[in-house]
Structure formats: structure tokens, C-alpha cells
mmCIF file of C-alpha atoms and ligand atoms in Angstrom:
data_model
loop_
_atom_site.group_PDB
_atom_site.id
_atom_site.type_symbol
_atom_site.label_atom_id
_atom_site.label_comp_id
_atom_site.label_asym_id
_atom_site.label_seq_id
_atom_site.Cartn_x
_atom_site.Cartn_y
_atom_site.Cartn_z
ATOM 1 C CA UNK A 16 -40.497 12.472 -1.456
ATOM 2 C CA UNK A 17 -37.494 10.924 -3.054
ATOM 3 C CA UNK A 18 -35.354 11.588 -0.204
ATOM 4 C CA UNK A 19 -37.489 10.838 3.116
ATOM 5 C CA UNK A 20 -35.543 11.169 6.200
ATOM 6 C CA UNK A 21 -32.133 10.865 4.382
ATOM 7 C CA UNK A 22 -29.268 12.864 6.277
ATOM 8 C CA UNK A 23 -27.974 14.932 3.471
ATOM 9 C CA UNK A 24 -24.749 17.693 3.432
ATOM 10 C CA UNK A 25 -23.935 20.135 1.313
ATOM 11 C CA UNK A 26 -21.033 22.805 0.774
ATOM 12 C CA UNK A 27 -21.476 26.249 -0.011
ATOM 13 C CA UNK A 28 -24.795 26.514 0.033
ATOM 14 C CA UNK A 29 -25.604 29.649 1.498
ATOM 15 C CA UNK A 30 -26.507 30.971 -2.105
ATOM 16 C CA UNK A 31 -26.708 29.704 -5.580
ATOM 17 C CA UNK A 32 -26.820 26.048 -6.520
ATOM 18 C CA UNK A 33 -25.794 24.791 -3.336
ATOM 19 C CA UNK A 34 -28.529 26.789 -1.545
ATOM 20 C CA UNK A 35 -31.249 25.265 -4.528
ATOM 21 C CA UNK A 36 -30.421 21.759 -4.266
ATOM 22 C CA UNK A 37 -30.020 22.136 0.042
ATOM 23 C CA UNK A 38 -33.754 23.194 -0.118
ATOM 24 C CA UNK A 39 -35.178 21.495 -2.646
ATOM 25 C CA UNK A 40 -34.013 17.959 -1.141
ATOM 26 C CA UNK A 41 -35.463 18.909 2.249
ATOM 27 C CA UNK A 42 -38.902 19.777 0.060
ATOM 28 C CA UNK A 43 -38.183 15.897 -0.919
ATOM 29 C CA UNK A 44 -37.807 14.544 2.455
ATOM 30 C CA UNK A 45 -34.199 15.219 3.702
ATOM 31 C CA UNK A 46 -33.197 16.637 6.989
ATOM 32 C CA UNK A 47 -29.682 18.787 5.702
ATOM 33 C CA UNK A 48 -26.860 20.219 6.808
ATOM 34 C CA UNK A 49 -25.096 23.176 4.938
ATOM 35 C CA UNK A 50 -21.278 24.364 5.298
ATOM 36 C CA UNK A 51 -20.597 27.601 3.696
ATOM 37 C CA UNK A 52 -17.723 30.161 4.304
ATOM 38 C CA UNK A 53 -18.698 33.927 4.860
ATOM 39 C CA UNK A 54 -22.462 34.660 3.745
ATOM 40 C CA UNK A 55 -23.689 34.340 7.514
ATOM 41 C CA UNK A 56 -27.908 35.611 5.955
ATOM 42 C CA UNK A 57 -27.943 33.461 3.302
ATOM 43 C CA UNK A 58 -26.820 30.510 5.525
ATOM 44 C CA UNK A 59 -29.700 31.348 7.693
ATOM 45 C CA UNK A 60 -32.222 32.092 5.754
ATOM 46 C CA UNK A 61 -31.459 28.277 3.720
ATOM 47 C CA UNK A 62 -31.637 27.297 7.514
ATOM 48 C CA UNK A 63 -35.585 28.550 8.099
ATOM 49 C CA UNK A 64 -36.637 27.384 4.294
ATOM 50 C CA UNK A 65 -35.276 23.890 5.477
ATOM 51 C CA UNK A 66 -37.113 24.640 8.809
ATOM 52 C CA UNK A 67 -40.402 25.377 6.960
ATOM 53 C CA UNK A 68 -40.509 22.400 4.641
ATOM 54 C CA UNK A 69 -40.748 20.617 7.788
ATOM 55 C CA UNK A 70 -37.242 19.570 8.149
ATOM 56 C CA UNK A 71 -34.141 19.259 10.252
ATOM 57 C CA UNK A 72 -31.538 21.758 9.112
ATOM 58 C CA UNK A 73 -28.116 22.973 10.326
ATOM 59 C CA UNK A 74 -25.306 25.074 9.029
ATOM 60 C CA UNK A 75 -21.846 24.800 9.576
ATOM 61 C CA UNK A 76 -19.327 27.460 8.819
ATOM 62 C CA UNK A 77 -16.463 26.676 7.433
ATOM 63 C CA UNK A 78 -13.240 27.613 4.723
ATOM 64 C CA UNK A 79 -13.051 24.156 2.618
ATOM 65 C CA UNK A 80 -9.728 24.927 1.172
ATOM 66 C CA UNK A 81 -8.880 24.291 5.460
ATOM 67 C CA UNK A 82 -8.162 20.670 5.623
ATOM 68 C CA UNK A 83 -9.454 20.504 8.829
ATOM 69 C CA UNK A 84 -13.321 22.238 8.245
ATOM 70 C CA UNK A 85 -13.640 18.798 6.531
ATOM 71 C CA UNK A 86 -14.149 16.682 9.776
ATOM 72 C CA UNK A 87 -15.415 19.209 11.433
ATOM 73 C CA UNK A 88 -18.489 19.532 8.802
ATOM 74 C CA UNK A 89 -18.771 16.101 8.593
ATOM 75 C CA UNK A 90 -19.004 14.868 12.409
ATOM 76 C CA UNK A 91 -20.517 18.578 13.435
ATOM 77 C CA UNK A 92 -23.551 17.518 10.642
ATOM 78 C CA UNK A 93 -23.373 13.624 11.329
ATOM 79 C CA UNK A 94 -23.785 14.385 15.212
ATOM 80 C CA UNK A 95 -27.135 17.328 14.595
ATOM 81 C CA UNK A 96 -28.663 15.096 11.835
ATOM 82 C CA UNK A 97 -27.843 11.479 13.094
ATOM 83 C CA UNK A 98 -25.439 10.094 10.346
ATOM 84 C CA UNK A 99 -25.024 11.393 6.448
ATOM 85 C CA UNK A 100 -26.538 9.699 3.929
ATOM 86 C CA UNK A 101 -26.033 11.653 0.528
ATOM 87 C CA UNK A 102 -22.672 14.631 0.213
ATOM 88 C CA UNK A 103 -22.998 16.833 -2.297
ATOM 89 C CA UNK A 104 -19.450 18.547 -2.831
ATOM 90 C CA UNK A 105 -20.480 21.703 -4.325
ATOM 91 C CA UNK A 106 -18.614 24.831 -2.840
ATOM 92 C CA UNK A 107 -16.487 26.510 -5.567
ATOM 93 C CA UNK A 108 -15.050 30.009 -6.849
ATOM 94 C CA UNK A 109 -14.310 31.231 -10.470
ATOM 95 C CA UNK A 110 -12.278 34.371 -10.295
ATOM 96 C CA UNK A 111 -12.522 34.848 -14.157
ATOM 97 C CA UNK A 112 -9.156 36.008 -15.110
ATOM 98 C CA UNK A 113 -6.477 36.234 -18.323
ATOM 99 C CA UNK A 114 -4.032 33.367 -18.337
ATOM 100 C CA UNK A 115 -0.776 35.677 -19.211
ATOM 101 C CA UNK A 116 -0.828 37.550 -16.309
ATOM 102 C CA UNK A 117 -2.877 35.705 -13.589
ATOM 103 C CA UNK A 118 -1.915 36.244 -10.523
ATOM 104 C CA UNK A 119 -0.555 33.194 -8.165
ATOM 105 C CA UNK A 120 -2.912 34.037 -5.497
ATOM 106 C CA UNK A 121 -5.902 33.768 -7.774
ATOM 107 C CA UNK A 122 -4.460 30.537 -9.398
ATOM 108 C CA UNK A 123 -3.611 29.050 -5.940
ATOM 109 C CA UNK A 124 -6.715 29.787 -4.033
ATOM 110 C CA UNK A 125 -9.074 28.187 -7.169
ATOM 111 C CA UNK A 126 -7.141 25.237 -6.701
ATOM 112 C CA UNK A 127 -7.356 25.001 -2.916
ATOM 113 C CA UNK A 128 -11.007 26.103 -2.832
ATOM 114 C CA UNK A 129 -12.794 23.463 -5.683
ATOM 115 C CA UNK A 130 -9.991 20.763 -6.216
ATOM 116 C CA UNK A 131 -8.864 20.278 -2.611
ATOM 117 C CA UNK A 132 -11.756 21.402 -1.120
ATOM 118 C CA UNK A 133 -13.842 19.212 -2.873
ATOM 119 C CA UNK A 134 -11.258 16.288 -2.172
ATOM 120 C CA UNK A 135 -11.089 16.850 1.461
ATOM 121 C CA UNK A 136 -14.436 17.252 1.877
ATOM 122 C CA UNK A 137 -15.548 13.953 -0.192
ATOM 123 C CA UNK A 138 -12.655 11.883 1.933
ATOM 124 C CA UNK A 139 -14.114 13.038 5.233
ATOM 125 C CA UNK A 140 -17.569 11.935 3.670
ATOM 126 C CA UNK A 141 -16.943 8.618 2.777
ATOM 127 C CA UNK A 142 -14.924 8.066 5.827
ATOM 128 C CA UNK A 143 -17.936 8.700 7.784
ATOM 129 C CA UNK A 144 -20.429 6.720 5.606
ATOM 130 C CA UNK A 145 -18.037 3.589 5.609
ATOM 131 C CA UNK A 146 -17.953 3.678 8.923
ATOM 132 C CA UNK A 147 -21.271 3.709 9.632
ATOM 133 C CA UNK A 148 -21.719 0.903 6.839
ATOM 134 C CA UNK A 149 -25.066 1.758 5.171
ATOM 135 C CA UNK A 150 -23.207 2.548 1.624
ATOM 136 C CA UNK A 151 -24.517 6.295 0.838
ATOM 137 C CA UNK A 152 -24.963 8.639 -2.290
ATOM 138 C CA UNK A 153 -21.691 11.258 -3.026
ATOM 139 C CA UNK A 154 -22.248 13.683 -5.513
ATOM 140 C CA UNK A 155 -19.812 16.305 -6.643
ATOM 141 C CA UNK A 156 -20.989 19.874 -8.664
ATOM 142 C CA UNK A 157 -18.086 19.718 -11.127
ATOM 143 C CA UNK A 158 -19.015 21.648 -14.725
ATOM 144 C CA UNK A 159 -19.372 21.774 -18.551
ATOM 145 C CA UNK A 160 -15.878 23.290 -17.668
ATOM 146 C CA UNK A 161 -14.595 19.814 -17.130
ATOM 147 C CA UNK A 162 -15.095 19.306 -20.959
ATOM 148 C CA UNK A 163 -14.721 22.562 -22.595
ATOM 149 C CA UNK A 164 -11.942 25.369 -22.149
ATOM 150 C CA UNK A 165 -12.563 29.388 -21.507
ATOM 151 C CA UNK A 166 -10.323 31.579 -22.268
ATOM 152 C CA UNK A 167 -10.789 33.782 -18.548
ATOM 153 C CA UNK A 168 -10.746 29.889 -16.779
ATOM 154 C CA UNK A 169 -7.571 28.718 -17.083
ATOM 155 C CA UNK A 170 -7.175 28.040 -13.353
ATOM 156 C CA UNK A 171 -10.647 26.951 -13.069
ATOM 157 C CA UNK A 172 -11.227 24.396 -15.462
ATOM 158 C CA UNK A 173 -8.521 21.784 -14.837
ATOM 159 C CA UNK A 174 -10.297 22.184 -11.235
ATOM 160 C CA UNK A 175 -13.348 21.280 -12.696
ATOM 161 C CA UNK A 176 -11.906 18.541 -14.722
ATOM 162 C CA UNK A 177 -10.593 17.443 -11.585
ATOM 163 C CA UNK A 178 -13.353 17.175 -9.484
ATOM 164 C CA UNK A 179 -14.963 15.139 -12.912
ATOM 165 C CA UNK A 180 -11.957 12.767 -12.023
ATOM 166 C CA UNK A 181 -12.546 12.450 -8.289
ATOM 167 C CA UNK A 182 -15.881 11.205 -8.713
ATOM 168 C CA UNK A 183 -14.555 8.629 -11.154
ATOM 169 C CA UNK A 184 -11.609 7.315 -8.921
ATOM 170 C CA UNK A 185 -13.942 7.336 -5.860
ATOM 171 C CA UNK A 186 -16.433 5.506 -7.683
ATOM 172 C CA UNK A 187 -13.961 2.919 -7.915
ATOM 173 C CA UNK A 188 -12.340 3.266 -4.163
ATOM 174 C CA UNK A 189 -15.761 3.300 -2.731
ATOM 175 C CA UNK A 190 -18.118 0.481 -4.435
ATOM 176 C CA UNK A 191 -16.909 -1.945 -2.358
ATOM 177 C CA UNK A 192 -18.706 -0.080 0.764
ATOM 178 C CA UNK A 193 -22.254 0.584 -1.481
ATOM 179 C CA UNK A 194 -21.465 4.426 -1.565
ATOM 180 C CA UNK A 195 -22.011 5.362 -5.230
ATOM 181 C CA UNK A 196 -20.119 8.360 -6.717
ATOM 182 C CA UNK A 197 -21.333 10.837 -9.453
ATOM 183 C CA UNK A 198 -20.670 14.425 -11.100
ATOM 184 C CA UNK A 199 -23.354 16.949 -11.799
ATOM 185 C CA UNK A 200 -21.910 19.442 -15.117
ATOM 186 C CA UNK A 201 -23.820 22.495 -14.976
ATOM 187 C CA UNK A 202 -23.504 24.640 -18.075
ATOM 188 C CA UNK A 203 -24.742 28.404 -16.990
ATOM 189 C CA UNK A 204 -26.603 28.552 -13.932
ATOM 190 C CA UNK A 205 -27.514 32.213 -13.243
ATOM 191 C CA UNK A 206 -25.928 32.878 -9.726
ATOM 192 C CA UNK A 207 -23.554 35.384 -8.347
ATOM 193 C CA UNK A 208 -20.391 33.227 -9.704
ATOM 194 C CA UNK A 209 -20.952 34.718 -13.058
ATOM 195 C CA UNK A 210 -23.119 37.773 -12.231
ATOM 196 C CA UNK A 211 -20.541 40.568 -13.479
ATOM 197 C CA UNK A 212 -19.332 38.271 -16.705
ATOM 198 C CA UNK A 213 -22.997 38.170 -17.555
ATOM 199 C CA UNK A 214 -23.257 41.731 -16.694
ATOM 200 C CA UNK A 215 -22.252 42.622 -20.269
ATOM 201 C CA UNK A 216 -25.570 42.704 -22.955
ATOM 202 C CA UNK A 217 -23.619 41.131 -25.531
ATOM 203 C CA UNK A 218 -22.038 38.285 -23.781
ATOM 204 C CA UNK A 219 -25.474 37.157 -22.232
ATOM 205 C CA UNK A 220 -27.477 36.929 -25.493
ATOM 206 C CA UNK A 221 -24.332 35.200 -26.658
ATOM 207 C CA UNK A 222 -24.559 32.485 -24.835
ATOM 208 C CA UNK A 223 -28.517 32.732 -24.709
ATOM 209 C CA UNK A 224 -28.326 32.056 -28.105
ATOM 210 C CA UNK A 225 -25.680 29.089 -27.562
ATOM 211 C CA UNK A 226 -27.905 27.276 -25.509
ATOM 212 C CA UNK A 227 -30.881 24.613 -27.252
ATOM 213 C CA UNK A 228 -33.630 25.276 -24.934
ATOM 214 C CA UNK A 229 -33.323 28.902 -25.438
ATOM 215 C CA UNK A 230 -32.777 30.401 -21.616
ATOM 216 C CA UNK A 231 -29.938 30.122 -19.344
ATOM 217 C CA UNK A 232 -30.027 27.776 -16.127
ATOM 218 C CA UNK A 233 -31.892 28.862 -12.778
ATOM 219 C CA UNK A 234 -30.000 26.865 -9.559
ATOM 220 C CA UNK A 235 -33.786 25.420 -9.233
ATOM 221 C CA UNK A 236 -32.616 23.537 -12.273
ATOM 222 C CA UNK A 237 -29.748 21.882 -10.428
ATOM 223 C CA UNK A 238 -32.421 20.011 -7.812
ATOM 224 C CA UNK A 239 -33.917 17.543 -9.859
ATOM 225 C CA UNK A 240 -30.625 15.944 -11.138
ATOM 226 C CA UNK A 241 -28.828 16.427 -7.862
ATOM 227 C CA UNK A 242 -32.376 14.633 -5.943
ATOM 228 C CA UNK A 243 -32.186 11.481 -8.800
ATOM 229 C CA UNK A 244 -28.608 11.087 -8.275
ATOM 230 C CA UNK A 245 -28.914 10.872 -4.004
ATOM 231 C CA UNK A 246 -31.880 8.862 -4.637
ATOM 232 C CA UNK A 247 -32.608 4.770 -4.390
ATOM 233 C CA UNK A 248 -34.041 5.399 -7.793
ATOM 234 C CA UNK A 249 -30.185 6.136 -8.804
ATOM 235 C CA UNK A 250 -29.263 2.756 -6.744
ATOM 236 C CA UNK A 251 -26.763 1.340 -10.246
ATOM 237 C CA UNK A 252 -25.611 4.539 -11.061
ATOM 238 C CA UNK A 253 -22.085 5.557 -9.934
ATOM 239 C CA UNK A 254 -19.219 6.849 -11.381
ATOM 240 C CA UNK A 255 -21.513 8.724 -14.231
ATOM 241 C CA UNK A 256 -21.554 12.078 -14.790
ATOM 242 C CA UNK A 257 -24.952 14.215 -15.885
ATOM 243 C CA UNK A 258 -24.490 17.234 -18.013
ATOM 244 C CA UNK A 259 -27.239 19.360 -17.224
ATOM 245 C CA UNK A 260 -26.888 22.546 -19.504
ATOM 246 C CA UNK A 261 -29.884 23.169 -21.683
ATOM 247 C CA UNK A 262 -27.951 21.520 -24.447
ATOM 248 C CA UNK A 263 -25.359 23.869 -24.723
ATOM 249 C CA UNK A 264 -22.040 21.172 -24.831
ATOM 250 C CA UNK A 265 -23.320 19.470 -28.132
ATOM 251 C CA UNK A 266 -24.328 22.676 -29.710
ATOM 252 C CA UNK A 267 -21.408 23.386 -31.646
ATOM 253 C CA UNK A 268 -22.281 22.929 -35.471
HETATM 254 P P1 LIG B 376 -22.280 31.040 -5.942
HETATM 255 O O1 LIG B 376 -23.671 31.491 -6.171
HETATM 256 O O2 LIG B 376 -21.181 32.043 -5.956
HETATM 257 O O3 LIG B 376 -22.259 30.212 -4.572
HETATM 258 C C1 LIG B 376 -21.061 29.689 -4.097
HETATM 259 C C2 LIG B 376 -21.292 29.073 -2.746
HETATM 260 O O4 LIG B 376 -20.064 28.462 -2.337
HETATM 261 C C3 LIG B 376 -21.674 30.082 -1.682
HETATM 262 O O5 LIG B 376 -22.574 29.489 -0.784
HETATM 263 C C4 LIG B 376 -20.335 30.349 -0.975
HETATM 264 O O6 LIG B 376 -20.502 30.664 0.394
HETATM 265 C C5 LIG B 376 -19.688 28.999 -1.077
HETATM 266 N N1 LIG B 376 -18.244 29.075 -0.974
HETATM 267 C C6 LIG B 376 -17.373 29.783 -1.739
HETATM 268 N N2 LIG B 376 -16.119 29.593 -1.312
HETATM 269 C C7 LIG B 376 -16.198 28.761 -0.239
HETATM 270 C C8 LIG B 376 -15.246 28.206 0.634
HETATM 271 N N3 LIG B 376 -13.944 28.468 0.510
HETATM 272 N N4 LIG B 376 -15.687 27.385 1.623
HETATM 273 C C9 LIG B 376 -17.000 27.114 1.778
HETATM 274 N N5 LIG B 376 -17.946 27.619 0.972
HETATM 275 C C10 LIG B 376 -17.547 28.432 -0.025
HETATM 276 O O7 LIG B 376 -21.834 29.954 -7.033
HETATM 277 P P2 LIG B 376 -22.650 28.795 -7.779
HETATM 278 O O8 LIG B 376 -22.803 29.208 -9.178
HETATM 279 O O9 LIG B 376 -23.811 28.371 -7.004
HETATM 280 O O10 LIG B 376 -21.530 27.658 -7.759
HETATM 281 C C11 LIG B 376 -21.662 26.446 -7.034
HETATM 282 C C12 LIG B 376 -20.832 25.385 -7.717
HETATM 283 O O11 LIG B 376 -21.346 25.178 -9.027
HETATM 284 C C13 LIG B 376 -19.355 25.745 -7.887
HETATM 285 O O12 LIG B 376 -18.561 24.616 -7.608
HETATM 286 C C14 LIG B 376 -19.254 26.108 -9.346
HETATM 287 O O13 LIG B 376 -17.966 25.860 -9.860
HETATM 288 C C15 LIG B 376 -20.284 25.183 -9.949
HETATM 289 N N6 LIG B 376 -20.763 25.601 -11.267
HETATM 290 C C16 LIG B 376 -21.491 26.745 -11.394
HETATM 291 C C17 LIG B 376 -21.930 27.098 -12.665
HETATM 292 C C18 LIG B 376 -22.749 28.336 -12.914
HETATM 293 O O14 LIG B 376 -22.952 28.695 -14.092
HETATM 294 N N7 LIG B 376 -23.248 29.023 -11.908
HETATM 295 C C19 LIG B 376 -21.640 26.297 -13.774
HETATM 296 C C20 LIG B 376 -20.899 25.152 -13.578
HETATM 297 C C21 LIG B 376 -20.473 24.795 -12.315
HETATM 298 P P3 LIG B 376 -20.158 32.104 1.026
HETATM 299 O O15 LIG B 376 -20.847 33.129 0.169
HETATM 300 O O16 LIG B 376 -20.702 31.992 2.398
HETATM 301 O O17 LIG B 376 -18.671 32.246 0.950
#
């Protein structure tokens, strides 16, 4: 019960590691609130799991690459919950793609979706938490990505990279007011964002075989580092950023 009666948000989390880390901080305590933009099931089922573990749960529909779903997620969850405590930026896409011919569309939608998205969203956060001058926990789902190139990820990596960097900056911007800022880097996590890349035999006992600990990620994996970072136990860590990837990034001899 890391996280008792903390209001915590979190985008996209009608599926995958936003869905994990929305339920597995109300089994630790939280009453959440979840934005997400077109899975209308999965956003209610992670309502009733909330529901069951005994919590306060909403969800909030909403495109983050709008500017404007950003206060509306933020006040719409502040007002149901009573206030926000811990954001987790999380939402994101990863169209994989060549670089050579990618298409602007694809390029210009990654970058709205994780990059602006992310930087909207974390803005409208810590407006709210300064005002309500209690300091608070941001955390933002950026990636190994952030550190390491792909070939198909041209357009999503500097996004990642960027998010990396918005956690740093706000870490910086946001001291002052007690809110502490930190990036989760997930290496693979299987979840639908890389469902048909891992599709292929080869490729999956690839990187299988890349990885230390011998499996790839489960989003459960995700909850325990997201839960330490929105915790008091966290309370002089900000501006960090917590690979959690089986090993995989150092792996490379
Ligand atoms: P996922 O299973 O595809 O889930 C993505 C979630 O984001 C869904 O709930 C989706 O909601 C939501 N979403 C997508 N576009 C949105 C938008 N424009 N506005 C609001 N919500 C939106 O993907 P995931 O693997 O959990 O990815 C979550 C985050 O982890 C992403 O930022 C990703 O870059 C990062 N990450 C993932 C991995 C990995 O291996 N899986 C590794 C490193 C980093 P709807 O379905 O309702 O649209």
C-alpha cells in the first residue's frame, strides 16, 4: 500500500503498460483516473479492475496530440478524484516504418502523439499540482529508445529521447514547488505496440536472446518501478531516469 489514497492519472491506459501500472497502483492504494483515445472496452474494463481493488476510478477520453484534451483530463480527473497527486505521461504510438520513404503523416502524428502529447499533458499536470501546492510525483514512460537507435524508429526515437529530456527540464522547472520528475525506459514490453514486429519467429528469439534475464517484458513489469517512483519512498529522487529492460541496454559485448 505504497500509494494509499493518492489521486493518480494516467494516459493511454486502456491497454498495455498504461492499463498495468493504472491497476496495479489502485491494488497499492490509489484512486485513478485513465485518459485514453479510441479503445472504449479496454477503458472500461481498467475502470471495474480499479472498481474491484476497492478503488475510485474514472476514464477520460481523449486525443493527446489535441492541446486542449490536456485540461480537460486534468480538471475532468482532479474534479472525480479530488486533486492529482502522481501523472504518469504514458500514451504513445510506434508506427514502425523505413526512414527513406516515411511518410509525413506517420512522421508528424508520432511527434504530435508522444512528444507533444506528453508535453501538454505534463504542463497541464504540474499546473494543477502547483496550484494546489502539495508538490506531487510526475512520471513520464519514455524508452530504451531514448538511448539506442532502430532502424524502423526513426520518427519515434528522437520522441522518446524527448520525452527523456522533458522529465529532465521539468525536474528543474518544478523542484521549487516539491513535484519531482522522472522517466521510466522500458526495453520490450509485450503489448500490442509491437505485436506484428514480434509477429516474426526470428525477430522474437532475437531479441529473446538479447535480453539478460532471458524473457521479454510483461506491462505487469512496468508497476513496480512506476509505484516506487510515485511513491514517498522515491521522496529525493527526481530528474532520474530507470531503465527497466531485463538488461538488454548493457548487453552489447
Ligand atoms: P499499447 O499497448 O499500444 O497501448 C497504448 C495506449 O496508448 C493505449 O491505451 C492507447 O489507447 C493509448 N493511446 C494511443 N494513442 C493515443 C492518443 N493519441 N491519445 C490518448 N491515448 C492514446 O502500447 P504500450 O506498449 O503499452 O505503450 C505505452 C507507452 O510505453 C508508449 O509511450 C510507448 O512508447 C512506451 N514503450 C513501450 C515499449 C514496449 O515494448 N511495449 C517499450 C518502450 C516504451 P487507445 O487504444 O484507446 O487508442
Amino acid at each position: 500500500m505504497l500509494l494509499e489514497g493518492k489521486k493518480l492519472l494516467v494516459t493511454g491506459a486502456s491497454a498495455g503498460i498504461g492499463r498495468a501500472i493504472a491497476i496495479g497502483a489502485a491494488h497499492h492504494g490509489a484512486h485513478v483516473a485513465i485518459n485514453y483515445h479510441a479503445d472504449d472496452d479496454g477503458a472500461a474494463s481498467a475502470v471495474e479492475e480499479i472498481e474491484r481493488a476497492g478503488r475510485r476510478a474514472v476514464a477520460i477520453k481523449g486525443d493527446v496530440a489535441d492541446p486542449d484534451s490536456a485540461p480537460a483530463f486534468v480538471e475532468g480527473a482532479a474534479e472525480a478524484l479530488g486533486g492529482v497527486d502522481v501523472f504518469v505521461s504514458n500514451a504513445g504510438i510506434c508506427p514502425f516504418h523505413a526512414f527513406l520513404d516515411m511518410p509525413r503523416e506517420t512522421l508528424e502524428r508520432t511527434l504530435q502523439v508522444n512528444l507533444h502529447g506528453a508535453w501538454y499533458m505534463v504542463q497541464a499536470a504540474a499546473q494543477r499540482m502547483v496550484a494546489q501546492d502539495r508538490g506531487g510525483s510526475i512520471i513520464a514512460v519514455s524508452s530504451i529508445s531514448a538511448l539506442v537507435g532502430g532502424e524502423f524508429q526513426t520518427h519515434y526515437t528522437p520522441t522518446k529521447a524527448g520525452v527523456l529530456s522533458l522529465m529532465q527540464s521539468a525536474a528543474i522547472a518544478l523542484g521549487k514547488h516539491k513535484i519531482r520528475c522522472n522517466a521510466l525506459l522500458p526495453g520490450t514490453i509485450l503489448t500490442d505496440i509491437n505485436k506484428d514486429d514480434l509477429s516474426d519467429p526470428a525477430k522474437r528469439s532475437y531479441m529473446e536472446g538479447r535480453v539478460p534475464l532471458g524473457r521479454l517484458g510483461q506491462p505487469e513489469d512496468m508497476v513496480g518501478p512506476a509505484v516506487f517512483l510515485a511513491s514517498d519512498l522515491a521522496a529525493y529522487v527526481t530528474g532520474a531516469s530507470l531503465l527497466v529492460d531485463g538488461g538488454a541496454f548493457v548487453n552489447l559485448q
